[in-house]
Amino acid sequence: MARSRWSFPGFDTARLNSLRWRLLLLVGLAIAPMVAMTVAAGIQERENALVNARQNLQRLANLAAANEAQSLAGARQILRDLSSVSDITTDTDKCNELLADILSKNTIYTNFGLIEMNGNVSCSAVPLAAPVNLGDRLHFKRAVTERGFIASRYVFGRVIQKHTINLTYPVIKRGQVVGVLFAALDLTELDKFVADVKLPPGTLLWTLDDQGTVISRRPDSAEWLGKKTTPTLHQVARSGRAPVIVRDFDGVERLYASAGVGQGELSDYRVLIGVPENDFLASAEQDQRFVIIGLITTVLLAGLAAWFGGNILIVQRMRRLAVTANLIASGSLATRTGMRYGNEEISELARSLDEMAEALQRKDAQRDESEAALKAADRRKDEFLAMLAHELRNPLAPISAGAEILKRSATADTSTAQAALIIARQAEHMTRLIDDLLDVSRVNRGFIELHNETLELGDIVNDAVEQVGPLIARKTQQLTLDISPEPCRVSGDRKRLVQVVANLLNNAAKYTPVGGRINLNVGCTKDLVLLAVTDNGIGMAPDLLARAFDLFAQGERASDRSDGGLGLGLALVKKLVGLHGGTVTAESDGLGHGSTLTLELPRVAGDVVRREGEAGAVIAPIPAGARCLVVDDNKDAAHMLSMYLEASGFDVTVAYTGEQGLLAACEKPPAFCLLDIGLPDLDGNELVGRLRSLPEAASAVMIAISGYGRVEDRDRSLAAGFDHYFVKPVDIAALRELLTAAK
């Protein structure tokens, strides 16, 4: 005989399973007639409860509708009596006085008034703040046309500025309609007419106009006035059919009955009353639950007797072990069997499974700790790079300014002029390295914000070539551009895409010998724009090719490292291209065979954002005597900047703290203030505000000179009161152009 998969020596589980199912079958056959009779009786009892509930609910709806009809009939009688008063149409003052008296005695109304045939309200119980015309109101037109009492749809009163319905009645003299009287009924008071209708908890009572707009609701009337009810409830109200069960807006199934207010003679309003289905079926369901509980108890007792031996003692425990093993395998290492350990085989298996899960959990915790330590170290590295870049900007500022002074003053000394050019070029190179450090740190920490626009990749290439051109020219390399005549448009940040292409060209120039060749190709397919930079330089070995875009990865270069870097350029390219939804790849046939870097970006349609052509700037002579205030705690930087400004014709005052700067501004009112942000006593953003408050410096041009280059730092300084923002080392040409234009 074949054995069950859960067979154990001396225990025939196949017979147990067969007996268990046969016992269950016998129990089922014995209980089946009782279950069938119980279900049939329950269905019949439910139907009877539903019939009774429909009858009672319809009576409630008719009662509520009759009460509201009485309120409308009372309004009709008031308006009918007013229409026979001669002063209503002949004497406005008496009309206002009469209507105000009637309003004071009928608090459920918010206004009474008379509408002339041109629609103007000429008489009102509530004084009019401005002329009001109701000629466009449907109830006014119907009262004139039908020459009888009209109950309007829901409106928000133009005179009283409240939720209301207008009840109108024509004033007829000598067979002609000469005006229309109206009574504005306060909808918040409408519920009082059905206050004596007792509703079970959870019941909703609605009054709707012919468009399904709520003019009364219990409860929460104020929240629903003027809103549309659900299309289903509106259809139930309009049909006037027998009570039906509707799943309401709050998910509760209610039995709804409807009735007309005034049966069409007074209004088109409908009253809806909805009682939760569970309320009127509660008694029947309670009896059914009692019977069902008895049946379930019987079934459970019989099932326990049939299943106890095999299901509880063996099968369920094995299933628990299987579920626990599956959860552990899926990664829930904290899962345990929860079984008590004994001397039998299943307990031994449970103990082994729990011990295995505990060991795996310990190893997983150790791995999480290691990952957290690695992430913390990586974060500290990014923060260090950002701080290092900031600190390196400060010594670069006096170096750059000093180089500019040397270039201006050493026109007759060739050696000094050449040294000044070298210093300026190396300072510019160091600035680019610092910018790369900052950009890598910003990307890694998610601080890069793209300003996307539709761009032509050919325009991006031209800007990048202009940046890298001096390096290529210095190494007498040949650059060939092959740009597709077909428009190759992308969506991206112009500055960042120029930086990407410039880094690719710069990388090719670094690793290509003097006199080498560099080819740049731009093309596009239906969905992609492709850019490839190919050189005949030193190429890449397979191991370097695999990590070409990793941070700090570099190929071998000459020992002098005249064009050296930190291995950030291609890493930054990959991160920026990824932010633009593109990819970049590297190919090389090995050392000495050059390399190709290929960039792919999504192609987009649309018009290209063209920049206006920039005319060559002509530097005008600077008038002598303009006064500048330089505040910087770095004395070397302050001294070199002041020397440059003095050489340019400015009268310069230098201060090394914020307080000194305030005193200097009072003694010598400046035309320009060049302020460092990181001062020892006053923050530069605080200093600019205090300078603005001084009469001597209020109109000065405020220029920030900062080692912080983030967008948020710039925005914070401009918001504090600065007119311009420069990042160290200052672009001397741009600063001179700014000062010249401002003077």
XYZ file of C-alpha atoms in Angstrom:
743
model
C 0.000 0.000 0.000
C 1.277 3.496 -0.864
C 2.155 5.609 2.163
C 1.111 9.251 2.730
C 3.852 11.915 2.491
C 3.339 12.496 6.254
C 3.668 8.794 7.180
C 5.567 7.794 10.313
C 6.608 4.336 11.566
C 3.742 2.534 13.308
C 1.155 5.172 12.335
C -0.986 4.717 9.198
C -2.021 8.297 8.420
C -3.658 7.234 5.136
C -6.375 5.367 7.079
C -6.713 8.282 9.500
C -7.273 10.697 6.667
C -9.837 8.396 5.063
C -11.720 7.967 8.327
C -11.574 11.683 9.031
C -13.195 12.560 5.721
C -15.861 9.854 6.056
C -16.830 11.117 9.517
C -17.085 14.621 8.159
C -19.292 13.388 5.328
C -21.693 11.676 7.760
C -21.903 14.810 9.906
C -22.624 16.859 6.811
C -25.441 14.560 5.649
C -27.057 14.616 9.105
C -26.984 18.386 9.398
C -27.871 19.215 5.778
C -31.732 19.096 6.176
C -31.541 21.281 9.289
C -29.324 23.758 7.502
C -31.660 23.909 4.490
C -34.740 24.525 6.671
C -32.928 27.188 8.681
C -31.851 29.019 5.518
C -35.364 28.886 4.047
C -36.926 30.162 7.272
C -34.365 32.941 7.483
C -35.065 34.092 3.919
C -38.816 34.166 4.550
C -38.387 36.071 7.821
C -36.149 38.570 6.084
C -38.730 39.159 3.323
C -41.479 39.740 5.896
C -39.321 42.233 7.771
C -38.588 44.035 4.513
C -42.286 44.323 3.594
C -43.161 45.769 7.003
C -40.262 48.164 6.872
C -41.321 49.465 3.439
C -44.845 50.168 4.638
C -43.684 51.971 7.783
C -41.055 53.938 5.914
C -43.500 55.116 3.252
C -45.818 56.387 5.994
C -42.917 58.337 7.510
C -42.030 59.854 4.119
C -45.674 60.875 3.513
C -45.852 62.449 6.988
C -42.647 64.449 6.479
C -43.797 65.616 3.036
C -47.163 66.681 4.453
C -45.491 68.720 7.211
C -43.287 70.531 4.710
C -46.306 71.094 2.445
C -48.032 72.855 5.334
C -45.114 75.305 5.578
C -45.367 76.054 1.846
C -49.135 76.431 2.057
C -48.674 78.927 4.889
C -46.246 80.947 2.749
C -48.691 80.866 -0.168
C -51.454 82.234 2.046
C -49.233 85.072 3.318
C -48.214 86.067 -0.217
C -51.800 85.774 -1.495
C -52.992 88.110 1.284
C -50.171 90.581 0.565
C -51.009 90.657 -3.137
C -54.387 92.211 -2.292
C -52.842 95.094 -0.298
C -52.834 98.234 -2.451
C -49.802 99.836 -0.746
C -47.628 96.977 -1.911
C -47.194 98.408 -5.403
C -47.979 102.082 -4.826
C -46.046 103.157 -1.737
C -42.527 101.781 -1.351
C -42.047 103.043 2.209
C -45.275 101.497 3.444
C -44.456 98.343 1.537
C -41.041 98.076 3.243
C -42.635 98.733 6.646
C -45.384 96.151 6.095
C -42.980 93.454 4.887
C -40.559 94.119 7.741
C -43.433 93.711 10.233
C -44.481 90.417 8.645
C -40.837 89.203 8.664
C -40.489 89.951 12.379
C -43.509 87.738 13.107
C -42.405 84.857 10.882
C -38.886 83.904 11.944
C -38.606 80.978 9.534
C -38.300 83.470 6.671
C -35.234 85.546 5.927
C -36.889 88.146 3.687
C -40.070 89.302 1.946
C -39.981 91.493 -1.118
C -41.586 92.697 -4.327
C -40.034 92.216 -7.760
C -41.083 94.653 -10.459
C -41.700 93.476 -14.003
C -38.209 94.605 -15.065
C -36.729 92.307 -12.397
C -35.683 95.016 -9.931
C -36.462 94.449 -6.239
C -38.364 97.621 -5.315
C -39.564 96.613 -1.872
C -37.796 94.447 0.725
C -38.182 93.621 4.383
C -34.390 93.511 4.595
C -32.822 96.865 3.559
C -30.938 96.600 0.290
C -27.259 97.542 0.362
C -27.284 97.916 -3.424
C -29.816 97.545 -6.249
C -30.765 93.917 -6.863
C -32.265 92.496 -10.050
C -33.897 89.065 -9.982
C -35.159 89.121 -13.538
C -33.044 86.098 -14.419
C -34.530 83.922 -11.652
C -36.684 81.072 -12.950
C -39.224 81.391 -10.131
C -39.850 85.041 -11.111
C -40.426 84.122 -14.744
C -42.695 81.184 -13.855
C -44.798 83.301 -11.482
C -45.369 85.841 -14.285
C -46.085 83.201 -16.899
C -48.154 80.736 -14.842
C -49.850 83.495 -12.775
C -49.768 81.378 -9.622
C -47.746 80.309 -6.595
C -44.254 79.000 -7.399
C -41.714 77.309 -5.101
C -38.259 77.870 -6.543
C -35.248 75.651 -6.816
C -32.399 76.095 -4.332
C -30.706 79.525 -4.592
C -28.129 81.468 -2.617
C -29.916 84.749 -1.924
C -28.451 87.858 -3.514
C -30.064 90.113 -0.911
C -29.732 88.025 2.261
C -26.577 86.020 1.308
C -28.013 82.791 2.756
C -29.153 79.373 1.557
C -32.818 79.743 0.658
C -35.749 78.860 -1.538
C -37.899 81.674 -2.890
C -41.678 81.311 -2.781
C -43.298 83.662 -5.284
C -46.844 84.882 -5.995
C -47.922 87.307 -8.747
C -49.624 90.632 -7.996
C -52.458 90.961 -10.500
C -54.389 94.195 -11.087
C -57.052 94.622 -13.718
C -56.099 91.288 -15.220
C -52.408 92.167 -15.629
C -49.384 90.970 -13.624
C -47.774 94.139 -12.221
C -45.218 92.527 -9.912
C -44.201 89.380 -8.102
C -44.107 88.959 -4.319
C -41.507 86.621 -2.868
C -40.803 85.061 0.506
C -37.277 83.729 1.119
C -37.449 80.662 3.361
C -34.367 80.040 5.536
C -33.301 76.488 4.694
C -31.676 76.072 8.091
C -35.190 76.418 9.558
C -36.854 73.977 7.158
C -35.994 70.970 9.344
C -38.281 72.334 12.092
C -41.321 71.313 10.068
C -40.368 67.658 10.288
C -38.977 67.766 13.844
C -41.861 65.641 15.101
C -40.999 62.835 12.666
C -39.097 60.364 14.828
C -36.239 58.743 12.926
C -34.157 55.742 14.018
C -30.393 56.295 14.494
C -28.505 56.308 11.201
C -31.589 57.412 9.247
C -31.233 60.186 6.658
C -34.037 62.588 5.697
C -33.534 64.631 2.523
C -35.595 67.325 0.829
C -34.562 67.873 -2.808
C -35.648 70.285 -5.499
C -36.396 69.064 -9.030
C -32.679 69.173 -9.937
C -31.563 67.023 -7.022
C -30.145 69.948 -5.001
C -30.371 69.526 -1.219
C -32.632 72.091 0.473
C -32.957 70.191 3.760
C -31.227 67.277 5.420
C -31.234 65.584 8.766
C -28.682 65.320 10.229
C -25.853 67.785 9.252
C -28.137 70.073 7.272
C -25.665 72.993 7.085
C -22.984 70.856 5.396
C -25.292 69.741 2.559
C -27.345 72.823 1.696
C -26.989 73.705 -1.970
C -25.084 70.515 -2.867
C -26.193 67.890 -5.348
C -27.226 64.535 -3.998
C -26.070 61.349 -5.687
C -27.606 60.543 -9.114
C -29.068 57.334 -7.659
C -30.957 59.147 -4.876
C -32.134 61.798 -7.322
C -33.520 59.065 -9.582
C -35.280 57.387 -6.637
C -36.850 60.728 -5.669
C -38.046 61.545 -9.199
C -39.429 58.080 -9.920
C -41.670 58.034 -6.837
C -41.566 54.237 -6.872
C -41.970 51.908 -3.894
C -39.192 51.894 -1.297
C -35.938 50.437 -2.616
C -32.553 49.586 -1.088
C -29.718 51.914 -2.155
C -26.000 51.779 -1.290
C -25.509 55.301 0.045
C -22.582 57.756 -0.334
C -21.136 56.530 3.006
C -21.239 52.880 1.920
C -24.276 52.052 4.098
C -27.174 50.238 2.427
C -30.442 52.003 3.245
C -34.081 51.414 2.409
C -35.351 54.640 0.797
C -38.922 55.888 0.414
C -39.929 59.132 -1.311
C -42.956 61.432 -1.321
C -43.818 64.694 -3.072
C -44.212 67.911 -1.089
C -47.671 69.175 -1.998
C -48.171 66.507 -4.691
C -47.091 68.929 -7.442
C -49.626 71.622 -6.543
C -47.324 73.528 -4.210
C -43.830 72.474 -5.353
C -41.680 70.002 -7.233
C -39.824 69.113 -4.028
C -39.385 65.498 -2.985
C -38.761 64.100 0.498
C -36.514 61.052 0.849
C -36.129 58.978 4.016
C -33.469 56.272 4.183
C -33.260 53.769 7.049
C -30.169 51.511 7.346
C -31.008 48.033 6.171
C -29.467 46.529 9.291
C -31.933 48.412 11.523
C -35.127 46.875 10.188
C -33.551 43.462 9.631
C -31.837 43.400 13.038
C -34.477 41.292 14.778
C -34.650 38.722 12.003
C -30.891 38.574 11.719
C -30.531 38.135 15.475
C -32.781 35.062 15.353
C -30.860 33.766 12.386
C -27.557 34.303 14.159
C -28.796 32.335 17.148
C -29.771 29.394 14.936
C -26.565 29.641 12.914
C -24.484 29.689 16.092
C -26.191 26.504 17.170
C -25.516 24.876 13.808
C -21.902 26.024 13.791
C -21.411 24.722 17.320
C -22.750 21.341 16.301
C -20.565 21.257 13.202
C -17.479 22.306 15.144
C -17.981 19.689 17.829
C -18.435 17.008 15.203
C -15.475 18.314 13.191
C -13.228 18.394 16.264
C -14.091 14.828 17.031
C -13.248 13.797 13.448
C -10.105 15.898 13.101
C -8.620 15.806 16.581
C -6.400 12.779 16.220
C -4.749 13.577 12.888
C -5.372 17.277 12.159
C -4.504 18.872 15.497
C -1.756 16.568 16.730
C 0.122 16.114 13.460
C -1.086 17.907 10.300
C -1.488 21.399 11.723
C 1.891 21.244 13.451
C 3.600 20.181 10.263
C 1.840 22.934 8.363
C 3.061 25.433 10.954
C 6.599 24.242 10.411
C 6.192 24.568 6.633
C 4.770 28.099 6.906
C 7.604 29.095 9.248
C 10.204 27.717 6.849
C 8.620 29.607 3.922
C 8.588 32.876 5.893
C 12.230 32.451 6.859
C 13.113 31.705 3.244
C 11.286 34.893 2.137
C 13.364 37.039 4.509
C 11.236 37.171 7.687
C 14.074 35.999 9.904
C 12.289 37.000 13.138
C 9.657 34.297 12.516
C 9.590 31.377 14.976
C 7.479 28.235 15.107
C 6.059 29.096 18.541
C 5.840 25.381 19.350
C 6.673 23.789 22.682
C 9.642 21.456 22.493
C 9.170 17.858 23.546
C 10.937 14.539 22.974
C 9.139 13.589 19.772
C 10.434 14.082 16.241
C 8.291 17.145 15.311
C 9.568 19.044 18.357
C 13.169 18.299 17.357
C 12.449 19.613 13.866
C 10.854 22.793 15.313
C 13.878 23.362 17.591
C 16.292 23.010 14.668
C 14.231 25.397 12.517
C 14.108 28.056 15.276
C 17.854 27.787 15.909
C 18.556 28.169 12.204
C 16.336 31.284 11.998
C 18.070 32.808 15.038
C 21.522 32.265 13.494
C 20.405 33.798 10.189
C 18.910 36.764 12.034
C 22.214 37.439 13.819
C 24.098 37.383 10.522
C 21.497 39.665 8.918
C 21.848 42.181 11.781
C 25.637 42.146 11.358
C 25.209 42.820 7.642
C 22.807 45.730 8.320
C 25.308 47.246 10.752
C 28.062 46.977 8.143
C 25.875 48.603 5.471
C 24.936 51.430 7.851
C 28.607 52.023 8.652
C 29.463 52.132 4.939
C 26.653 54.612 4.234
C 27.741 56.817 7.142
C 31.326 56.788 5.888
C 30.160 57.658 2.368
C 28.045 60.516 3.718
C 30.980 61.859 5.750
C 33.125 61.654 2.645
C 30.632 63.729 0.640
C 30.391 66.285 3.441
C 34.201 66.467 3.630
C 34.465 67.016 -0.136
C 31.928 69.836 0.022
C 33.736 71.503 2.945
C 37.131 71.003 1.289
C 35.915 72.677 -1.887
C 34.560 75.604 0.128
C 37.781 76.059 2.099
C 39.916 75.914 -1.063
C 37.998 78.807 -2.582
C 39.252 81.252 0.061
C 43.014 81.090 -0.821
C 42.130 81.042 -4.518
C 40.469 84.455 -4.249
C 43.686 86.454 -3.480
C 45.667 84.319 -5.928
C 43.275 85.136 -8.783
C 43.096 88.828 -7.848
C 46.901 89.006 -7.538
C 47.331 87.447 -10.974
C 45.019 90.056 -12.470
C 47.005 92.858 -10.813
C 50.268 91.418 -12.141
C 48.840 91.176 -15.653
C 47.742 94.817 -15.529
C 50.951 96.182 -14.014
C 53.635 94.075 -15.712
C 53.097 95.045 -19.325
C 56.763 96.021 -19.698
C 58.202 93.036 -17.857
C 57.799 89.916 -20.009
C 58.773 87.481 -17.241
C 56.320 88.956 -14.760
C 53.555 89.045 -17.359
C 54.192 85.377 -18.250
C 54.225 84.407 -14.564
C 50.912 86.234 -14.091
C 49.370 84.310 -17.001
C 50.578 81.000 -15.559
C 49.168 81.833 -12.107
C 45.824 82.866 -13.582
C 45.634 79.721 -15.746
C 46.513 77.392 -12.861
C 44.052 79.187 -10.554
C 41.356 78.689 -13.188
C 42.296 75.001 -13.443
C 42.087 74.622 -9.660
C 38.700 76.362 -9.673
C 37.414 73.789 -12.166
C 38.636 70.971 -9.900
C 36.846 72.555 -6.948
C 33.648 72.925 -8.983
C 33.843 69.235 -9.918
C 34.257 68.343 -6.236
C 31.197 70.399 -5.346
C 29.110 69.007 -8.200
C 29.920 65.385 -7.297
C 29.051 66.082 -3.673
C 25.767 67.781 -4.648
C 24.721 64.958 -6.969
C 25.532 62.295 -4.372
C 23.474 64.143 -1.758
C 20.605 64.936 -4.150
C 21.155 68.712 -4.135
C 21.311 69.189 -7.927
C 18.212 70.935 -9.310
C 17.726 70.874 -13.080
C 16.102 73.748 -14.976
C 14.893 71.903 -18.054
C 14.118 73.439 -21.415
C 14.025 72.210 -25.015
C 17.543 72.486 -26.450
C 19.351 71.744 -29.711
C 22.293 69.463 -28.954
C 24.354 71.226 -31.627
C 24.117 74.466 -29.652
C 25.278 72.631 -26.531
C 28.294 71.281 -28.443
C 29.276 74.774 -29.638
C 29.238 76.132 -26.085
C 31.289 73.165 -24.820
C 33.870 73.522 -27.624
C 34.275 77.189 -26.698
C 35.151 76.169 -23.116
C 37.600 73.378 -24.000
C 39.078 75.179 -27.014
C 42.109 76.673 -25.162
C 43.240 73.231 -23.923
C 42.901 71.680 -27.384
C 44.716 74.625 -28.983
C 47.541 74.455 -26.423
C 48.149 70.800 -27.302
C 47.779 71.540 -31.075
C 45.161 68.815 -31.371
C 42.786 68.521 -34.327
C 39.076 68.646 -33.381
C 36.553 67.519 -36.008
C 32.816 68.175 -35.538
C 30.229 66.106 -37.426
C 26.801 67.420 -36.400
C 23.678 66.037 -38.092
C 21.690 68.630 -40.071
C 18.510 67.016 -38.706
C 17.243 68.767 -35.550
C 18.387 66.742 -32.528
C 16.422 68.194 -29.621
C 16.590 67.169 -25.989
C 14.987 68.350 -22.766
C 17.542 69.364 -20.168
C 19.443 71.948 -18.203
C 21.628 73.972 -20.587
C 24.409 74.608 -18.082
C 24.636 70.957 -17.002
C 24.541 69.550 -20.544
C 27.306 71.949 -21.608
C 29.246 70.714 -18.580
C 28.707 67.076 -19.686
C 29.953 67.635 -23.249
C 32.843 69.813 -22.046
C 33.942 67.074 -19.622
C 33.872 64.479 -22.432
C 36.012 66.719 -24.665
C 38.302 67.633 -21.788
C 38.814 63.930 -21.001
C 39.667 63.202 -24.640
C 42.137 66.115 -24.777
C 43.880 65.009 -21.566
C 44.518 61.469 -22.766
C 45.373 62.344 -26.376
C 48.989 63.295 -27.162
C 50.086 66.604 -28.661
C 48.943 66.826 -32.279
C 46.357 64.060 -31.843
C 42.855 63.832 -33.309
C 39.474 64.171 -31.589
C 36.183 63.563 -33.407
C 32.778 64.615 -32.072
C 29.683 63.208 -33.827
C 26.053 64.168 -33.174
C 23.130 62.213 -34.672
C 19.641 61.097 -33.769
C 17.182 58.257 -34.242
C 13.426 58.326 -33.792
C 13.629 58.236 -29.987
C 17.271 59.002 -29.100
C 19.887 61.691 -29.594
C 23.441 60.302 -29.848
C 26.753 62.076 -29.192
C 30.088 60.260 -29.551
C 33.562 61.602 -28.721
C 36.372 59.531 -30.303
C 40.104 60.102 -29.857
C 43.342 58.397 -30.906
C 44.854 58.733 -27.440
C 46.241 56.203 -25.005
C 43.036 54.140 -24.830
C 41.821 52.098 -21.877
C 42.713 48.672 -20.577
C 39.765 46.293 -19.920
C 39.979 46.752 -16.146
C 39.861 50.557 -16.477
C 37.101 50.346 -19.086
C 34.866 48.552 -16.544
C 35.264 51.392 -14.019
C 35.730 54.359 -16.347
C 32.773 56.221 -14.809
C 33.593 55.406 -11.184
C 34.594 58.180 -8.797
C 38.358 58.936 -8.822
C 39.021 56.446 -11.645
C 41.897 57.649 -13.899
C 44.060 56.339 -16.673
C 47.845 56.639 -16.848
C 49.188 60.001 -18.002
C 52.559 61.636 -18.285
C 54.521 61.999 -15.069
C 54.290 65.784 -15.105
C 50.444 65.587 -14.914
C 50.274 68.983 -16.579
C 46.606 68.475 -17.316
C 45.892 66.441 -14.204
C 42.616 66.068 -12.385
C 40.973 64.114 -9.599
C 39.139 61.525 -11.664
C 35.802 63.301 -11.175
C 34.910 64.359 -14.718
C 33.478 61.119 -16.114
C 31.853 60.179 -12.785
C 30.070 63.534 -12.856
C 29.103 62.981 -16.506
C 27.411 59.682 -15.673
C 25.463 61.149 -12.753
C 24.284 64.241 -14.693
C 23.317 62.177 -17.737
C 21.353 59.842 -15.454
C 19.449 62.832 -14.040
C 18.498 63.692 -17.660
C 17.168 60.155 -18.288
C 20.103 59.153 -20.501
C 23.081 56.777 -20.538
C 26.796 57.059 -21.283
C 29.138 54.207 -22.280
C 32.873 53.798 -22.946
C 34.563 51.682 -25.617
C 38.229 51.014 -26.350
C 40.242 48.388 -28.227
C 42.921 48.528 -25.566
C 45.972 50.561 -24.628
C 47.319 52.676 -27.471
C 44.135 52.379 -29.583
C 42.163 55.394 -28.398
C 38.671 55.349 -26.947
C 35.068 56.336 -27.703
C 32.596 57.754 -25.189
C 28.960 57.615 -26.350
C 26.135 59.639 -24.840
C 22.434 58.796 -25.396
C 19.588 61.149 -24.406
C 15.824 60.915 -25.037
C 14.814 62.862 -28.114
C 11.944 65.342 -27.726
C 9.792 67.425 -30.039
C 9.162 71.126 -29.627
C 10.738 74.487 -30.265
C 14.289 75.133 -29.129
C 14.845 77.869 -26.554
C 17.325 80.167 -28.289
C 19.523 82.546 -26.321
C 19.852 86.061 -27.541
C 23.196 86.811 -29.135
C 25.631 88.461 -26.824
C 27.574 91.350 -28.268
C 31.238 91.683 -27.311
C 31.527 93.721 -24.164
C 33.419 96.998 -24.491
C 34.934 97.995 -21.155
C 34.467 101.682 -20.662
C 37.040 103.708 -18.700
C 36.159 103.814 -15.014
C 35.685 107.309 -13.593
C 38.161 107.973 -10.827
C 37.133 108.396 -7.205
C 34.211 105.945 -6.869
C 34.309 104.640 -3.313
C 34.256 100.905 -2.518
C 33.982 99.168 0.846
C 35.609 95.688 1.016
C 34.790 93.558 4.114
C 36.566 90.157 4.361
C 38.181 88.421 7.342
C 40.741 86.837 4.990
C 43.260 89.679 4.997
C 45.136 88.410 1.962
C 41.948 88.183 -0.073
C 40.780 91.625 1.096
C 44.178 93.175 0.386
C 44.504 91.733 -3.130
C 40.934 92.690 -4.052
C 41.485 96.234 -2.780
C 44.730 96.498 -4.773
C 42.892 95.426 -7.920
C 40.094 97.924 -7.314
C 42.523 100.742 -6.593
C 44.404 99.916 -9.790
C 41.057 100.195 -11.579
C 40.473 103.734 -10.272
C 38.399 103.146 -7.118
C 38.826 104.692 -3.690
C 38.834 101.534 -1.492
C 38.254 101.125 2.244
C 39.051 97.702 3.766
C 37.519 96.182 6.908
C 38.106 92.729 8.381
C 34.971 92.397 10.548
C 31.337 93.348 10.206
C 31.513 95.963 12.953
C 34.537 97.591 11.294
C 32.599 97.623 8.029
C 29.673 99.471 9.658
C 32.016 102.128 11.100
C 33.832 102.526 7.770
C 30.521 102.965 5.927
C 29.526 105.769 8.305
C 32.884 107.552 7.919
C 33.164 107.142 4.145
C 29.802 106.481 2.501
C 30.466 103.841 -0.213
C 29.023 103.516 -3.701
C 29.810 99.773 -3.724
C 30.010 97.270 -0.848
C 31.830 93.958 -1.503
C 31.039 91.758 1.511
C 32.271 88.307 2.501
C 29.499 86.014 3.826
C 31.494 84.064 6.437
C 32.609 86.873 8.738
C 33.714 86.149 12.343
C 31.343 88.526 14.136
C 28.429 89.264 11.789
C 27.127 86.971 9.090
C 27.368 88.710 5.711
C 23.605 88.367 5.229
C 23.054 90.148 8.559
C 25.659 92.801 7.705
C 23.984 93.759 4.422
C 20.704 94.360 6.250
C 22.377 96.661 8.786
C 24.195 98.536 6.018
C 20.902 99.034 4.201
C 19.534 100.673 7.351
C 22.348 103.278 7.383
C 21.606 106.486 5.457
C 25.246 106.572 4.291
C 25.042 103.108 2.641
C 21.358 102.640 1.877
C 21.750 103.312 -1.851
C 25.068 101.462 -2.307
C 25.337 98.481 -4.679
C 25.660 95.410 -2.419
C 27.829 92.590 -3.830
C 28.288 89.259 -2.016
C 31.728 87.592 -2.237
C 31.218 84.041 -0.951
C 32.933 80.676 -0.814
C 29.501 78.992 -0.874
C 28.302 78.211 -4.375
C 24.983 76.414 -3.809
C 21.787 77.775 -5.330
C 20.131 77.954 -1.898
C 23.089 80.008 -0.559
C 22.762 82.464 -3.445
C 18.986 82.773 -3.010
C 19.361 83.349 0.751
C 21.870 86.177 0.216
C 19.827 87.878 -2.509
C 16.776 87.720 -0.247
C 18.811 89.314 2.570
C 19.459 92.445 0.480
C 22.379 91.787 -1.876
C 22.129 93.011 -5.460
C 24.720 90.582 -6.882
C 26.385 87.317 -5.831
C 29.935 86.201 -6.759
C 31.568 82.884 -5.812
C 35.245 82.848 -4.846
C 37.567 83.129 -6.670
C 35.784 86.108 -8.175
C 35.526 86.346 -11.950
C 37.503 89.615 -12.166
C 36.307 90.467 -15.669
C 32.655 90.002 -14.673
C 33.172 92.047 -11.493
C 34.841 94.881 -13.398
C 32.037 94.881 -15.981
C 29.452 95.032 -13.174
C 31.194 97.921 -11.397
C 31.646 99.819 -14.667
C 27.987 99.385 -15.655
C 26.799 100.393 -12.158
C 28.906 103.576 -12.181
